[in-house]
């Protein structure tokens, strides 16, 4: 009878937390890559 | 006391030292969080129906821990901002900035799951009572804090402005917590904080506490990931300004 509300709660929680986890790991990977690229560029210039 | 605190904070004030510590902690923290969440969900799967609320009581196991984390994350931002301003700890601003989107997501989860619980139990998705409204205000404070970081280009000015907002916005945290005691609300009062005589049966209390620990570990793991990201972005900003 109340299955919709229960499943919707758990699915929304999983999607919201999954999204912030994915964005955080993607941001970390991008920051690492950009820093490595900048270091390579600066080393090449030096 | 302040000197001891300064010595302790100075130990990890060096971002290189912090990044080494974070790299060691990162995987084990994530594994512990996932393990606790799996165990918590296993416990929830065995919970009986409530005699009044029926199966909808299962919504409590995501709604209540998310609401706890919404308040905890803002308290974390408040204390990190205080540490940054008073002790001039370089990681304070970055830790506060890293935690804000995580806290905003937990607040949104608390609001949405609360609405999904309210509709079958109260017959309405939303009421403008003190608890629901103050949590909505908390979400707006999170969004304002995040927007302020993005709106100011100069890092130092952005850090100071967001710290002021974080400290002023903390006024809302006790309002959220005690709103159900101070005003007559549709939302029920706290059930777990009365440890002497909790209003919850052990069948519900222990799975709820385990889910609470799991959400706390999840908050710490996500914030640690984001804090590493913020430290690297800060290094990028410094190197780009030098170059």
XYZ file of C-alpha atoms in Angstrom:
289
model
C 0.000 0.000 0.000
C 2.792 2.382 0.928
C 5.446 0.769 -1.272
C 5.700 3.822 -3.574
C 6.660 6.149 -0.698
C 9.198 3.711 0.768
C 10.912 2.879 -2.549
C 10.857 6.529 -3.648
C 12.598 7.527 -0.381
C 15.374 4.968 -0.752
C 15.819 5.561 -4.490
C 16.002 9.356 -4.041
C 18.532 8.966 -1.197
C 20.663 6.601 -3.291
C 20.544 8.917 -6.324
C 21.349 12.060 -4.306
C 24.242 10.485 -2.401
C 25.452 8.701 -5.551
C 25.494 12.028 -7.409
C 27.543 13.871 -4.746
C 29.954 10.915 -4.504
C 30.395 10.789 -8.311
C 30.869 14.574 -8.573
C 33.414 14.518 -5.718
C 35.545 11.718 -7.194
C 35.345 13.312 -10.671
C 36.436 16.660 -9.206
C 39.349 15.021 -7.396
C 40.477 13.197 -10.553
C 40.211 16.397 -12.633
C 42.178 18.414 -10.046
C 44.927 15.764 -10.023
C 45.072 15.752 -13.825
C 45.154 19.562 -14.129
C 47.904 19.839 -11.525
C 49.951 17.160 -13.305
C 49.467 18.915 -16.666
C 50.514 22.268 -15.154
C 53.584 20.701 -13.551
C 54.549 19.118 -16.897
C 54.101 22.469 -18.656
C 56.132 24.364 -16.042
C 58.860 21.703 -16.064
C 58.962 21.932 -19.871
C 59.245 25.719 -19.709
C 62.007 25.505 -17.094
C 44.352 25.660 26.103
C 44.422 27.788 22.960
C 48.163 27.173 22.647
C 47.649 23.387 22.859
C 44.921 23.640 20.249
C 47.223 25.698 18.027
C 49.997 23.095 18.389
C 47.571 20.321 17.484
C 46.218 22.185 14.478
C 49.728 23.198 13.365
C 50.595 19.517 13.070
C 48.348 19.229 10.023
C 48.444 22.857 8.892
C 50.955 21.829 6.255
C 48.812 20.709 3.290
C 51.526 18.224 2.177
C 51.379 16.515 5.572
C 47.573 16.551 5.458
C 47.512 15.049 1.948
C 49.778 12.200 3.091
C 47.469 11.499 6.033
C 44.350 11.775 3.822
C 45.806 9.356 1.258
C 46.367 6.792 4.028
C 42.878 7.300 5.526
C 40.872 7.593 2.308
C 40.413 3.947 1.263
C 39.883 2.598 4.799
C 37.312 5.314 5.576
C 35.362 4.528 2.411
C 35.483 0.780 3.103
C 34.238 1.311 6.682
C 31.435 3.606 5.468
C 30.260 1.141 2.801
C 30.476 -1.734 5.312
C 28.441 0.183 7.921
C 25.849 1.167 5.295
C 25.518 -2.431 4.084
C 25.117 -3.681 7.660
C 22.609 -0.932 8.416
C 20.486 -1.746 5.356
C 20.618 -5.434 6.305
C 19.319 -4.531 9.780
C 16.587 -2.327 8.279
C 15.429 -5.180 6.023
C 14.514 -7.163 9.169
C 12.598 -4.374 10.927
C 8.921 -5.199 11.655
C 6.051 -2.912 10.634
C 5.098 -0.258 13.177
C 1.702 -0.742 14.833
C 0.622 2.784 13.851
C 2.681 3.690 10.766
C 2.887 0.261 9.177
C 5.708 -0.241 6.638
C 6.289 3.513 6.177
C 8.385 3.453 9.360
C 11.212 2.239 7.068
C 11.465 5.769 5.665
C 12.700 6.817 9.128
C 16.007 4.946 8.561
C 17.043 7.325 5.775
C 15.101 10.437 6.810
C 16.348 10.748 10.404
C 20.081 10.040 9.737
C 19.965 12.493 6.786
C 18.464 15.151 9.087
C 21.166 14.440 11.704
C 23.852 14.859 9.041
C 22.261 18.090 7.759
C 22.807 19.606 11.222
C 26.166 17.898 11.814
C 27.572 19.099 8.475
C 26.582 22.696 9.220
C 28.134 22.447 12.704
C 31.299 21.096 11.017
C 31.325 24.099 8.644
C 30.809 26.466 11.588
C 33.701 25.011 13.618
C 35.992 24.774 10.556
C 35.287 28.458 9.833
C 36.028 29.398 13.458
C 39.298 27.414 13.338
C 40.222 29.117 10.055
C 39.515 32.621 11.369
C 40.844 32.273 14.943
C 43.791 29.896 14.437
C 44.449 30.962 10.819
C 44.564 27.293 9.874
C 44.869 27.049 6.073
C 42.752 23.895 5.908
C 39.839 25.413 7.849
C 38.370 27.354 4.902
C 38.934 24.418 2.541
C 37.309 21.929 4.960
C 34.259 24.188 5.354
C 33.994 24.615 1.580
C 34.379 20.851 1.019
C 31.598 19.969 3.477
C 28.983 22.449 2.206
C 27.676 20.550 -0.869
C 27.598 17.319 1.173
C 25.547 19.011 3.890
C 23.226 20.506 1.269
C 22.590 17.047 -0.228
C 21.810 15.549 3.196
C 19.420 18.457 3.887
C 17.686 17.908 0.542
C 17.395 14.167 1.289
C 15.871 14.966 4.714
C 13.323 17.314 3.133
C 12.326 14.997 0.260
C 12.128 11.817 2.360
C 10.222 13.813 4.992
C 7.671 14.823 2.364
C 7.438 11.202 1.169
C 6.796 10.126 4.772
C 4.424 13.013 5.506
C 2.047 12.353 2.612
C 0.886 8.877 3.762
C 1.063 9.684 7.511
C -0.088 13.320 7.743
C -2.040 13.452 4.490
C 0.135 16.267 3.145
C 3.536 16.615 1.484
C 4.370 19.874 3.257
C 3.232 22.170 6.052
C 4.791 25.486 7.035
C 5.491 24.368 10.593
C 8.599 25.436 12.510
C 10.646 22.246 11.960
C 10.044 21.911 8.219
C 10.458 25.628 7.563
C 13.697 25.908 9.567
C 15.164 22.922 7.676
C 14.197 24.601 4.387
C 15.959 27.761 5.630
C 19.008 25.564 6.416
C 19.027 24.361 2.787
C 18.896 27.987 1.568
C 21.805 28.890 3.899
C 23.839 25.998 2.418
C 23.007 27.161 -1.120
C 23.858 30.763 -0.233
C 27.183 29.658 1.283
C 28.087 27.651 -1.848
C 26.983 30.507 -4.137
C 29.068 33.051 -2.159
C 32.236 30.967 -2.653
C 31.551 30.950 -6.409
C 30.556 34.618 -6.610
C 33.805 36.157 -5.293
C 36.906 35.660 -7.454
C 39.484 36.680 -4.835
C 40.133 33.624 -2.615
C 40.928 35.576 0.566
C 37.836 37.767 0.327
C 35.629 34.766 -0.495
C 37.031 32.848 2.496
C 36.341 35.724 4.902
C 32.839 36.427 3.547
C 31.783 32.771 3.634
C 33.155 32.393 7.181
C 30.985 35.288 8.348
C 27.964 33.707 6.654
C 28.773 30.316 8.207
C 28.994 31.810 11.711
C 25.831 33.925 11.348
C 23.924 31.034 9.737
C 24.739 28.766 12.692
C 21.956 30.562 14.596
C 19.536 28.408 12.589
C 20.981 25.098 13.892
C 19.539 25.294 17.447
C 16.318 26.643 15.931
C 16.025 23.474 13.798
C 16.924 21.238 16.751
C 14.573 22.795 19.309
C 11.785 23.961 16.971
C 9.659 20.961 17.962
C 10.006 21.932 21.651
C 9.636 25.710 21.287
C 6.615 25.687 18.956
C 3.554 23.554 18.443
C 4.448 21.598 15.298
C 2.944 18.820 13.215
C 6.423 17.242 13.209
C 6.944 14.935 16.178
C 9.474 15.767 18.942
C 12.851 13.992 19.219
C 12.565 10.272 19.928
C 16.193 9.177 20.194
C 17.860 11.902 22.256
C 15.968 10.794 25.377
C 18.456 8.010 26.140
C 17.116 7.478 29.661
C 13.788 6.439 28.200
C 13.895 6.480 24.390
C 10.530 6.632 22.648
C 11.643 3.994 20.149
C 11.537 0.236 20.648
C 14.927 -1.497 20.396
C 13.798 -3.150 17.122
C 13.801 0.325 15.558
C 16.391 2.095 17.730
C 19.460 -0.057 16.959
C 19.034 -0.142 13.146
C 18.472 3.642 13.290
C 21.669 4.196 15.285
C 23.643 1.967 12.890
C 22.275 3.902 9.903
C 23.211 7.102 11.747
C 26.811 5.894 12.142
C 26.851 4.790 8.472
C 25.667 8.230 7.297
C 28.262 9.909 9.546
C 31.044 7.770 8.049
C 29.678 8.513 4.574
C 29.713 12.250 5.316
C 33.329 12.021 6.544
C 34.419 9.930 3.529
C 32.805 12.251 0.957
C 34.119 15.358 2.762
C 37.641 13.895 2.885
C 37.474 13.212 -0.871
C 36.275 16.766 -1.505
C 38.877 18.229 0.872
C 41.668 16.551 -1.101
C 40.100 18.047 -4.244
C 39.999 21.521 -2.647
C 43.675 21.288 -1.550
C 44.733 20.353 -5.099
C 42.597 23.175 -6.576
C 44.247 25.595 -4.149
C 47.690 24.404 -5.290
C 46.556 24.967 -8.882
C 45.421 28.529 -8.083
C 48.751 29.308 -6.388
C 50.843 27.855 -9.223
C 48.778 29.587 -11.891
C 49.132 32.923 -10.073
C 52.896 32.340 -9.762
C 53.241 31.296 -13.397
